[in-house]
XYZ file of C-alpha atoms in Angstrom:
701
model
C 44.449 -69.243 -22.185
C 47.259 -66.840 -23.058
C 49.256 -65.616 -20.067
C 49.285 -62.083 -21.513
C 45.517 -61.922 -21.060
C 45.500 -63.095 -17.403
C 45.269 -60.651 -14.474
C 45.627 -61.681 -10.814
C 44.346 -58.707 -8.830
C 43.224 -57.846 -5.310
C 40.778 -55.254 -4.031
C 42.225 -53.615 -0.897
C 41.203 -50.656 1.255
C 40.314 -49.237 4.665
C 37.170 -50.740 6.216
C 33.898 -49.365 4.788
C 35.442 -47.901 1.626
C 33.230 -50.105 -0.549
C 35.607 -52.919 -1.581
C 33.032 -55.704 -1.399
C 30.383 -53.561 -3.123
C 32.900 -52.871 -5.911
C 33.755 -56.605 -6.156
C 30.025 -57.409 -6.460
C 29.694 -55.010 -9.453
C 32.828 -56.413 -11.077
C 31.318 -59.911 -10.864
C 28.013 -58.651 -12.282
C 29.532 -56.799 -15.261
C 31.935 -59.720 -15.842
C 28.909 -62.036 -16.198
C 29.830 -64.109 -13.129
C 26.613 -63.322 -11.243
C 23.207 -62.244 -12.556
C 21.869 -60.417 -9.524
C 23.620 -57.761 -7.434
C 23.418 -58.278 -3.667
C 24.424 -55.581 -1.165
C 26.762 -55.899 1.826
C 23.999 -54.606 4.085
C 20.293 -54.564 3.453
C 18.712 -57.998 3.467
C 18.918 -60.517 0.670
C 21.629 -63.154 0.622
C 24.457 -60.688 1.243
C 27.339 -59.896 -1.084
C 28.723 -62.855 -3.040
C 32.259 -62.492 -1.683
C 31.085 -62.315 1.969
C 30.015 -65.946 2.282
C 30.420 -66.477 6.073
C 27.323 -65.954 8.243
C 29.302 -63.598 10.507
C 30.317 -61.491 7.493
C 26.690 -61.119 6.401
C 25.533 -60.238 9.921
C 28.239 -57.677 10.632
C 28.513 -56.246 7.122
C 32.302 -56.630 7.123
C 34.746 -58.867 5.269
C 36.550 -61.245 7.646
C 38.263 -63.640 5.264
C 39.602 -63.016 1.756
C 37.568 -64.641 -1.030
C 38.728 -65.570 -4.534
C 36.866 -65.808 -7.827
C 37.490 -65.810 -11.574
C 35.674 -63.709 -14.189
C 36.110 -62.610 -17.800
C 36.316 -59.110 -19.246
C 36.939 -58.288 -22.909
C 38.840 -61.512 -23.778
C 40.812 -61.341 -20.532
C 40.641 -63.657 -17.499
C 40.700 -61.943 -14.116
C 41.412 -63.840 -10.884
C 40.030 -61.524 -8.214
C 40.601 -61.582 -4.443
C 38.438 -59.381 -2.197
C 40.337 -58.734 1.060
C 39.188 -57.521 4.513
C 39.553 -53.847 5.429
C 39.688 -54.255 9.199
C 43.233 -54.169 10.612
C 42.531 -57.218 12.832
C 42.360 -59.379 9.686
C 45.459 -57.843 8.105
C 47.097 -61.253 7.496
C 44.369 -61.954 4.911
C 45.548 -58.898 2.951
C 49.194 -59.822 3.535
C 48.925 -63.324 2.089
C 46.748 -62.204 -0.817
C 49.131 -59.425 -1.879
C 52.018 -61.889 -1.590
C 50.628 -63.910 -4.539
C 48.932 -61.224 -6.647
C 50.381 -59.418 -9.659
C 48.445 -56.163 -9.224
C 45.905 -54.465 -6.975
C 43.181 -51.841 -6.841
C 43.472 -49.490 -3.858
C 39.940 -48.314 -3.055
C 39.553 -44.946 -1.286
C 36.379 -43.368 0.060
C 35.547 -40.161 -1.864
C 34.725 -38.409 1.431
C 37.185 -39.822 3.988
C 40.101 -40.216 1.539
C 43.301 -41.773 2.917
C 42.531 -43.505 6.250
C 44.625 -45.542 8.693
C 44.144 -48.916 7.005
C 44.817 -47.335 3.582
C 48.309 -46.626 4.967
C 48.735 -50.244 6.141
C 47.555 -51.684 2.800
C 49.898 -49.340 0.946
C 52.812 -50.545 3.113
C 51.903 -54.164 2.267
C 51.798 -53.388 -1.468
C 55.253 -51.812 -1.222
C 56.579 -54.852 0.699
C 55.686 -57.182 -2.223
C 56.264 -54.556 -4.923
C 52.664 -54.846 -6.184
C 51.686 -52.260 -8.850
C 48.297 -50.654 -8.252
C 45.540 -48.427 -9.574
C 43.518 -46.200 -7.240
C 39.726 -46.074 -7.352
C 38.002 -43.182 -5.557
C 34.622 -44.620 -4.571
C 31.364 -43.281 -3.068
C 31.295 -40.119 -5.221
C 27.498 -39.980 -4.759
C 27.959 -39.139 -1.058
C 27.757 -35.647 0.394
C 31.213 -34.086 0.632
C 32.847 -36.446 -1.903
C 35.733 -34.883 -3.816
C 37.936 -37.189 -5.946
C 40.504 -34.489 -6.741
C 41.085 -33.831 -3.023
C 41.460 -37.591 -2.380
C 44.031 -37.872 -5.201
C 46.046 -35.063 -3.579
C 45.837 -36.813 -0.181
C 47.161 -40.006 -1.800
C 50.113 -37.991 -3.073
C 50.734 -36.089 0.182
C 50.108 -38.817 2.772
C 51.318 -41.939 0.957
C 53.827 -40.321 -1.449
C 52.169 -41.886 -4.510
C 52.899 -40.205 -7.811
C 49.170 -39.898 -8.570
C 47.954 -39.243 -12.100
C 44.268 -38.310 -12.449
C 42.910 -40.223 -15.452
C 39.292 -38.989 -15.339
C 37.418 -35.781 -14.553
C 34.043 -36.026 -12.730
C 30.765 -34.914 -14.330
C 28.726 -33.460 -11.487
C 29.259 -34.005 -7.784
C 27.616 -35.774 -4.834
C 23.924 -36.531 -5.589
C 24.370 -35.024 -9.108
C 27.359 -37.225 -10.008
C 26.626 -38.586 -13.502
C 29.847 -40.107 -14.780
C 33.309 -38.973 -15.855
C 35.385 -37.713 -18.742
C 38.270 -39.883 -19.948
C 41.238 -37.494 -20.064
C 43.069 -39.599 -22.671
C 40.277 -39.842 -25.264
C 38.363 -36.650 -24.227
C 35.134 -38.674 -24.112
C 32.358 -38.256 -21.560
C 31.239 -41.633 -20.158
C 27.787 -42.291 -18.648
C 26.328 -45.461 -17.139
C 22.704 -46.081 -18.123
C 20.225 -48.837 -17.359
C 18.860 -50.124 -14.090
C 22.264 -51.436 -12.948
C 24.553 -49.115 -14.928
C 25.180 -51.929 -17.408
C 24.918 -49.735 -20.538
C 28.031 -47.629 -21.049
C 27.353 -44.560 -23.193
C 29.984 -42.145 -24.479
C 29.516 -38.620 -25.773
C 31.248 -35.276 -26.206
C 32.625 -33.305 -23.252
C 29.939 -30.931 -21.850
C 30.754 -27.332 -22.891
C 31.013 -26.009 -19.308
C 33.741 -28.552 -18.493
C 35.923 -28.186 -21.607
C 38.457 -25.773 -20.060
C 38.874 -27.847 -16.875
C 39.249 -31.048 -18.884
C 42.001 -29.529 -21.060
C 43.786 -28.247 -17.937
C 43.734 -31.678 -16.237
C 44.608 -33.473 -19.487
C 47.709 -31.288 -19.862
C 48.676 -32.101 -16.248
C 48.192 -35.830 -16.899
C 50.310 -35.804 -20.070
C 52.999 -33.773 -18.344
C 53.151 -36.302 -15.456
C 53.442 -39.407 -17.616
C 55.808 -37.832 -20.196
C 58.476 -37.957 -17.454
C 58.760 -41.678 -18.264
C 59.033 -41.416 -22.049
C 61.437 -39.183 -23.975
C 59.413 -39.441 -27.189
C 56.330 -38.089 -25.391
C 58.368 -35.250 -23.890
C 59.614 -34.181 -27.334
C 56.109 -34.267 -28.823
C 54.796 -32.160 -25.910
C 57.596 -29.611 -26.294
C 56.866 -29.395 -30.045
C 53.143 -29.015 -29.183
C 52.272 -31.983 -31.399
C 49.477 -34.503 -30.843
C 50.551 -37.609 -28.928
C 49.345 -40.953 -30.347
C 46.963 -42.742 -27.971
C 48.972 -45.996 -28.216
C 52.072 -44.179 -26.968
C 50.137 -42.774 -23.973
C 48.778 -46.227 -23.063
C 52.170 -47.921 -23.427
C 53.893 -45.282 -21.268
C 51.275 -45.552 -18.504
C 51.523 -49.352 -18.562
C 55.326 -49.362 -18.144
C 55.245 -46.699 -15.399
C 52.517 -48.589 -13.472
C 54.481 -51.870 -13.698
C 57.529 -50.098 -12.250
C 55.348 -48.549 -9.459
C 56.391 -45.089 -10.710
C 52.830 -43.773 -11.043
C 49.387 -44.551 -9.596
C 46.566 -43.782 -12.071
C 43.449 -42.515 -10.265
C 39.962 -43.614 -11.411
C 36.624 -42.637 -9.937
C 32.994 -43.631 -9.544
C 30.381 -44.962 -7.161
C 30.078 -48.741 -7.046
C 26.845 -48.544 -5.029
C 25.215 -46.399 -7.752
C 26.761 -48.545 -10.532
C 28.968 -45.863 -12.071
C 32.618 -46.093 -13.119
C 33.221 -49.821 -12.576
C 33.496 -50.824 -16.243
C 36.074 -48.063 -16.894
C 38.109 -49.389 -13.942
C 37.983 -52.912 -15.437
C 39.231 -51.519 -18.754
C 42.158 -49.915 -16.890
C 42.914 -53.202 -15.058
C 43.414 -55.095 -18.314
C 45.239 -52.176 -19.992
C 47.706 -51.245 -17.252
C 48.035 -53.879 -14.494
C 50.618 -56.605 -15.162
C 50.045 -60.147 -16.328
C 52.181 -62.942 -14.746
C 54.557 -62.428 -17.708
C 55.291 -58.871 -16.561
C 56.315 -59.686 -12.974
C 59.581 -61.092 -11.665
C 59.392 -63.797 -8.976
C 62.124 -65.422 -6.926
C 62.555 -68.644 -4.995
C 65.385 -70.197 -3.014
C 67.148 -73.317 -4.274
C 67.498 -75.342 -1.063
C 70.254 -77.568 -2.484
C 72.538 -74.719 -3.599
C 71.206 -72.203 -1.040
C 70.895 -69.459 -3.656
C 68.157 -67.292 -5.155
C 66.663 -68.538 -8.403
C 64.274 -66.780 -10.736
C 60.886 -68.455 -11.254
C 59.365 -68.135 -14.752
C 55.645 -68.353 -15.654
C 56.343 -71.111 -18.159
C 53.994 -74.119 -18.254
C 56.731 -76.376 -19.679
C 59.168 -75.878 -16.772
C 59.066 -77.942 -13.511
C 56.241 -77.002 -11.132
C 56.719 -74.311 -8.505
C 53.509 -73.380 -6.612
C 52.801 -71.702 -3.279
C 50.027 -72.524 -0.783
C 49.094 -69.072 0.508
C 45.854 -69.679 2.445
C 44.249 -72.727 3.981
C 40.745 -73.464 5.239
C 39.730 -76.627 7.065
C 36.358 -77.878 5.859
C 34.187 -80.967 6.407
C 35.558 -82.767 3.349
C 39.206 -81.936 4.149
C 41.623 -79.059 3.890
C 41.086 -76.478 1.153
C 44.461 -75.022 0.119
C 44.451 -71.844 -1.987
C 47.459 -72.100 -4.289
C 49.232 -69.815 -6.751
C 51.027 -71.618 -9.572
C 54.174 -69.647 -10.449
C 55.878 -72.064 -12.847
C 54.964 -75.293 -14.639
C 51.614 -77.099 -14.354
C 49.727 -78.551 -11.388
C 47.748 -81.681 -12.309
C 45.048 -83.589 -10.473
C 46.223 -87.042 -9.382
C 49.956 -86.161 -9.614
C 52.471 -86.231 -6.729
C 54.547 -83.162 -5.794
C 57.354 -82.459 -3.323
C 56.909 -80.191 -0.263
C 60.423 -78.994 0.815
C 59.322 -77.856 4.300
C 57.838 -81.259 5.111
C 60.576 -83.098 3.219
C 58.080 -85.434 1.543
C 55.900 -85.835 -1.542
C 52.111 -85.534 -1.508
C 49.426 -86.506 -3.986
C 46.918 -83.900 -5.204
C 43.570 -85.701 -5.348
C 41.322 -82.855 -6.441
C 41.734 -79.348 -7.900
C 39.019 -76.684 -7.841
C 38.584 -73.148 -9.135
C 36.984 -71.015 -6.425
C 34.049 -68.651 -6.754
C 33.768 -67.279 -3.223
C 32.433 -70.360 -1.392
C 31.430 -72.325 -4.524
C 33.888 -74.458 -6.452
C 34.309 -75.878 -9.937
C 36.449 -78.974 -10.521
C 39.435 -78.634 -12.850
C 42.010 -81.221 -13.983
C 44.983 -78.941 -14.495
C 46.263 -75.483 -13.481
C 48.921 -73.587 -15.424
C 51.599 -71.054 -14.471
C 49.870 -67.839 -13.399
C 46.709 -69.603 -12.135
C 45.175 -69.223 -8.682
C 43.223 -72.353 -7.720
C 42.671 -74.564 -4.646
C 43.819 -78.092 -3.808
C 41.408 -80.260 -1.791
C 42.501 -82.704 0.918
C 46.227 -81.880 0.860
C 47.631 -81.439 4.385
C 50.105 -78.545 4.509
C 50.740 -75.174 6.149
C 50.177 -71.657 4.857
C 53.284 -70.542 2.942
C 54.400 -74.048 1.832
C 55.888 -74.519 -1.624
C 55.148 -77.461 -3.956
C 57.671 -78.515 -6.624
C 58.009 -81.156 -9.291
C 60.077 -84.188 -8.241
C 63.751 -83.478 -8.858
C 63.798 -79.807 -7.850
C 63.925 -78.398 -4.327
C 62.833 -74.748 -4.360
C 61.061 -72.681 -1.707
C 59.193 -69.506 -2.673
C 59.914 -66.327 -0.702
C 57.860 -66.307 2.508
C 55.153 -63.825 3.455
C 55.439 -61.440 6.408
C 53.372 -62.404 9.481
C 52.852 -59.685 12.123
C 53.131 -60.542 15.835
C 49.888 -60.747 17.904
C 49.313 -57.852 20.326
C 46.476 -59.117 22.544
C 45.804 -62.275 24.589
C 42.732 -63.843 26.192
C 42.433 -66.745 28.613
C 39.903 -69.301 27.397
C 38.457 -72.484 28.896
C 35.564 -74.868 28.158
C 32.340 -74.196 30.079
C 31.851 -77.970 30.607
C 34.075 -81.012 30.266
C 32.256 -82.147 27.098
C 33.239 -78.846 25.405
C 36.958 -79.618 25.796
C 37.276 -81.803 22.662
C 35.247 -79.313 20.578
C 37.405 -76.405 21.805
C 40.586 -78.317 21.049
C 39.416 -79.069 17.473
C 38.451 -75.422 16.902
C 41.796 -74.097 18.215
C 43.797 -76.515 16.066
C 41.856 -75.550 12.960
C 42.033 -71.770 13.514
C 45.746 -71.864 14.319
C 46.390 -73.767 11.113
C 44.320 -71.356 9.019
C 45.533 -68.066 10.512
C 49.240 -67.528 11.295
C 48.401 -64.455 13.447
C 46.147 -66.550 15.735
C 48.320 -68.223 18.384
C 47.472 -70.680 21.162
C 49.654 -71.309 24.201
C 49.374 -72.851 27.658
C 50.606 -70.853 30.659
C 53.028 -73.164 32.477
C 52.185 -71.659 35.879
C 48.395 -71.629 35.825
C 47.897 -74.329 33.132
C 45.571 -71.798 31.492
C 44.962 -71.894 27.721
C 45.564 -68.516 26.077
C 44.648 -67.316 22.601
C 46.517 -64.389 21.042
C 45.600 -62.244 18.038
C 45.677 -58.866 16.328
C 42.892 -57.144 18.288
C 39.663 -57.483 20.241
C 37.524 -58.016 17.124
C 39.916 -60.673 15.798
C 39.565 -62.801 18.960
C 35.863 -61.992 19.347
C 35.185 -63.420 15.855
C 37.098 -66.623 16.660
C 35.259 -67.097 19.971
C 31.961 -66.634 18.103
C 33.054 -69.176 15.455
C 33.897 -71.711 18.200
C 30.323 -71.419 19.472
C 28.667 -71.543 16.029
C 30.792 -73.939 14.024
C 31.885 -76.299 16.808
C 29.044 -75.809 19.348
C 31.788 -75.267 21.954
C 30.613 -73.219 24.939
C 33.628 -71.351 26.285
C 34.426 -68.970 29.129
C 36.627 -66.054 28.132
C 38.911 -64.251 30.592
C 40.050 -60.629 30.664
C 42.157 -59.466 27.700
C 45.894 -59.435 28.382
C 48.333 -57.143 26.615
C 51.477 -58.640 25.070
C 54.138 -56.476 26.694
C 57.790 -56.672 25.671
C 61.087 -56.123 27.500
C 64.180 -54.405 26.132
C 67.551 -53.169 27.424
C 68.343 -49.437 27.336
C 72.112 -49.559 28.083
C 75.045 -51.868 27.392
C 76.024 -54.216 30.218
C 79.004 -56.540 30.522
C 78.692 -60.160 31.631
C 81.195 -62.612 33.097
C 79.501 -65.816 34.193
C 81.024 -69.147 35.145
C 78.759 -72.190 35.343
C 80.450 -74.849 37.436
C 78.748 -77.919 38.796
C 80.493 -80.947 40.243
C 78.578 -84.136 40.958
C 79.758 -87.729 40.833
C 81.577 -88.439 37.583
C 82.023 -85.682 34.959
C 80.764 -82.240 35.995
C 79.599 -79.182 34.070
C 81.825 -76.239 33.206
C 81.119 -73.231 30.968
C 82.516 -69.720 31.287
C 81.358 -66.823 29.075
C 82.518 -63.197 29.002
C 81.061 -60.451 26.822
C 78.572 -57.628 26.464
C 74.809 -57.294 26.047
C 73.704 -54.130 24.230
C 70.746 -52.552 22.435
C 70.355 -53.756 18.852
C 69.764 -50.562 16.870
C 69.608 -52.304 13.463
C 67.144 -55.204 13.738
C 66.952 -57.423 10.654
C 63.159 -57.309 10.588
C 60.086 -56.699 12.729
C 60.054 -60.309 13.886
C 63.821 -60.781 14.330
C 65.326 -57.998 16.410
C 68.241 -59.963 17.920
C 71.877 -60.403 16.967
C 74.461 -62.889 18.232
C 78.124 -62.048 17.619
C 80.981 -64.479 18.247
C 83.996 -62.289 18.974
C 86.179 -64.939 20.615
C 89.748 -65.356 19.366
C 92.458 -67.945 19.798
C 90.110 -70.789 20.703
C 89.296 -69.471 24.201
C 85.997 -71.334 23.684
C 86.156 -74.239 21.206
C 83.940 -73.681 18.178
C 81.777 -76.744 18.921
C 80.474 -74.981 22.068
C 79.564 -71.682 20.350
C 76.136 -72.974 19.101
C 75.336 -73.858 22.744
C 76.064 -70.261 23.795
C 73.806 -68.909 21.019
C 71.026 -71.381 21.918
C 71.173 -70.374 25.589
C 70.963 -66.690 24.638
C 68.092 -67.155 22.186
C 66.103 -69.377 24.567
C 66.324 -66.632 27.230
C 64.505 -64.196 24.939
C 61.122 -65.943 25.176
C 60.645 -64.896 28.813
C 62.544 -61.875 30.097
C 63.906 -61.730 33.671
C 62.242 -58.377 34.417
C 58.520 -59.146 34.006
C 58.367 -62.508 32.243
C 57.640 -60.945 28.829
C 59.260 -61.594 25.440
C 62.538 -59.682 24.991
C 63.239 -57.560 21.877
C 66.121 -55.485 20.442
C 69.199 -57.169 21.936
C 72.744 -57.783 20.746
C 74.742 -60.492 22.561
C 78.485 -60.265 21.926
C 80.586 -63.159 23.169
C 84.160 -61.883 23.636
C 85.972 -64.426 25.771
C 85.606 -67.375 28.138
C 87.268 -70.528 29.379
C 86.546 -74.232 29.113
C 87.446 -77.465 30.868
C 88.873 -80.350 28.888
C 86.591 -82.914 30.587
C 83.635 -81.073 32.145
C 82.751 -78.649 29.334
C 79.883 -79.469 26.980
C 77.439 -77.656 24.708
C 74.806 -77.957 27.455
C 77.118 -76.384 30.070
C 77.768 -73.372 27.802
C 74.051 -73.108 27.066
C 73.282 -72.803 30.802
C 76.173 -70.333 31.248
C 74.800 -68.153 28.419
C 71.288 -68.137 29.930
C 72.535 -67.057 33.336
C 74.933 -64.505 31.770
C 72.062 -63.042 29.777
C 69.932 -62.712 32.915
C 72.791 -61.070 34.821
C 73.570 -58.549 32.063
C 69.937 -57.840 31.167
C 69.033 -56.849 34.734
C 72.036 -54.481 34.755
C 71.101 -52.876 31.405
C 68.410 -50.623 32.916
C 65.707 -52.682 31.153
C 62.250 -51.289 30.407
C 58.895 -52.911 29.795
C 57.373 -51.845 26.471
C 53.675 -51.788 25.633
C 51.941 -51.899 22.233
C 50.774 -48.431 21.162
C 47.871 -48.281 18.713
C 47.217 -45.599 16.120
C 43.541 -44.762 16.613
C 41.414 -42.905 14.078
C 37.999 -41.854 15.433
C 35.388 -40.271 13.141
C 32.660 -38.374 15.011
C 30.033 -35.675 14.362
C 31.486 -32.229 15.207
C 29.286 -31.764 18.298
C 31.008 -34.739 20.009
C 34.590 -33.796 19.088
C 35.431 -32.458 22.584
C 34.206 -35.499 24.564
C 35.896 -37.937 22.139
C 39.229 -36.105 22.336
C 38.939 -35.866 26.130
C 38.211 -39.589 26.384
C 41.255 -40.508 24.255
C 43.459 -38.231 26.406
C 42.141 -39.882 29.581
C 43.293 -43.234 28.152
C 46.920 -41.997 28.128
C 46.404 -41.096 24.473
C 48.634 -38.663 22.590
C 46.569 -36.616 20.109
C 48.376 -36.353 16.763
C 45.877 -34.090 15.033
C 42.392 -33.801 13.657
C 40.788 -33.211 10.303
C 37.336 -31.917 9.410
C 35.371 -33.692 6.667
C 31.922 -32.158 6.173
C 30.137 -32.272 9.529
C 32.542 -34.898 10.863
C 35.802 -34.558 12.791
C 38.483 -37.215 12.323
C 40.687 -37.442 15.415
C 44.010 -39.247 15.157
C 45.763 -40.361 18.341
C 48.257 -42.897 19.624
C 46.891 -44.810 22.615
C 48.261 -47.780 24.617
C 46.383 -50.978 23.729
C 45.806 -51.710 27.433
C 43.599 -48.584 27.615
C 41.529 -49.454 24.522
C 39.589 -52.473 25.793
C 35.850 -51.833 25.583
C 36.431 -48.578 23.687
C 33.800 -49.286 21.007
C 31.023 -49.421 23.656
C 32.259 -46.226 25.365
C 32.547 -44.385 22.054
C 29.011 -45.334 21.031
C 27.526 -44.183 24.354
C 29.385 -40.840 24.205
C 28.229 -40.077 20.641
C 24.683 -41.541 20.532
C 26.067 -44.353 18.381
C 27.133 -41.942 15.604
C 30.951 -42.272 15.824
C 33.171 -44.988 14.383
C 36.823 -45.799 14.929
C 39.629 -47.973 13.612
C 42.979 -48.786 15.128
C 46.193 -50.482 14.105
C 49.471 -51.320 15.784
C 51.948 -48.403 15.657
C 54.959 -49.270 17.844
C 56.220 -50.597 21.155
C 57.024 -47.832 23.679
C 58.111 -47.847 27.373
C 55.300 -48.024 29.942
C 55.176 -45.349 32.689
C 57.434 -46.254 35.650
C 54.446 -46.770 37.993
C 52.955 -49.393 35.640
C 56.370 -51.034 35.186
C 56.692 -51.367 38.973
C 53.262 -53.051 39.189
C 54.104 -55.504 36.383
C 57.488 -56.400 37.909
C 55.924 -56.826 41.352
C 53.221 -59.129 39.937
C 55.865 -61.223 38.136
C 57.965 -61.569 41.320
C 54.895 -62.668 43.303
C 54.081 -65.310 40.649
C 57.679 -66.533 40.775
C 57.580 -66.757 44.562
C 54.373 -68.827 44.362
C 55.483 -71.218 41.654
C 59.241 -71.242 42.031
C 61.708 -69.770 39.540
C 60.822 -70.045 35.862
C 64.377 -69.646 34.677
C 64.924 -73.369 34.403
C 61.664 -74.236 32.589
């Protein structure tokens, strides 16, 4: 297989935009399946939704991979979930893909999760095409959606097709490059027929073609000159210019169709192989752990292996590890080095995935996406050939925002629950398990109610573990609002050598956090050896350990800067441990003086409701301390956008259904942490103090 003819692509979108339906058609036209199944509506369910829960709920929960062939090209395809609670599935897929298709609903256009997916594509610099789906629906308008993509997500959209007909009369499209009308005949749209542009559309087609050529000529001087001279532009030049601009993420070509009615999918596949990059066209980086420097990774089968495990699933026959080979070859039966674990592991079996089915292979080359069977590792691990020590750049993992207490219903369920928790934690980096030191209660944390609900359901089904679930608990945060100085001396004298550590400095608000998951900064500003350098790591450890449980309400602390300016030491009694304790107590002292606030997770909520229920839905969101950001009218539906504290959103889906006769839907995603009202802060602080009084101080845990 030539690398130039390989495409690793993902299908990403807001929930219910038709991603899985589109994937099903791609598999059908690519000859991978011989019968189309629908996401909802009986049958066996869509091929890529292989879990029972996915078939029942009609949503994608876990990303699924497959391989198909289209016009002498190999396409590795990953269908990702659209619900924000399963966002890590999109995150890890986009981390290893070379290109993506952003699917947008022809009626709803750009929705909340479209924004999140777009942010993820930008994070990994993934080039994409846009596909405006569901054009058979009432109110669908692909040109309006393309404009929304430009206005809301700042994509430089270029419309590549013009629709023939609209809504129920949608027949196909006109290719603006070739000026050919394309129709999809046959029972499943499998026969692609081309013809001349209908007379009544000729003027519009010429207008949009001129706009398209004008947009892409910005990236090619030769095209600009030909346009200015009013000369015909060779088709090869147009294709080459689009390809280069897409690879550089300078433009987003917009395609259209209706996957459900089998129209437009083959044209999208043609665009995928024409314009999305092969592994040869992307640049990838790793970190050489020996030299501690960035190194470029090349998709060359002859070089030493460099592969990344991006998703794991524990199954009856052992762990299934989805792996992207970036460089070299991965062979069955060979041994490879895992830098994180510091040891070599043997790969006993390699398989190529087709959703939940697998096909054994002996070797995988640079650019391939396959799975290793029975290799114990973690998501994000790198595998190298013996003799090199390289780690691929990590993926971003968002912090959980919601917690639930969970316990076995009976003693015999304890082992089953423990097995389930260990497996899920290993598979999903956003699913966390902890034990509350005070109450000895097991807590599970995740990205939302649905996320945890699915895992609880899987415990019952897959492990037959009957569990009792407590009330949801919000993951609050604490942060300082002012700078506060500290001067703390830790002095303890017992028999023999004592403990002595003295730290002086300032705690302030960190206004330039390195990343979402590291918002702290430690600065050593001591001079003249006032504190010997061997004790400085102890000071930093003490500070960083204090961040896990803030002194105000017992919540994780964010956005701090700890500047050590001075201090004193004792020639005999000082130690790293003494300075660690001094730093912890200094942090507590300064933090409580910094006018700290408790922050709560605020969710961006998008509710879609029939117009007659707009008032009650808006009123309900306001009553939940929601801040209405605006509303939009799409046909007979109102889309209300608001920011609401997560603590007020528990049980919202039931309330929304009852207020709208079951006709409204909503989605939400994490927006930001913001201060809670003072009355709520007082309650949280009071509760924390009462817990401390009952169980003794937690500062020395």
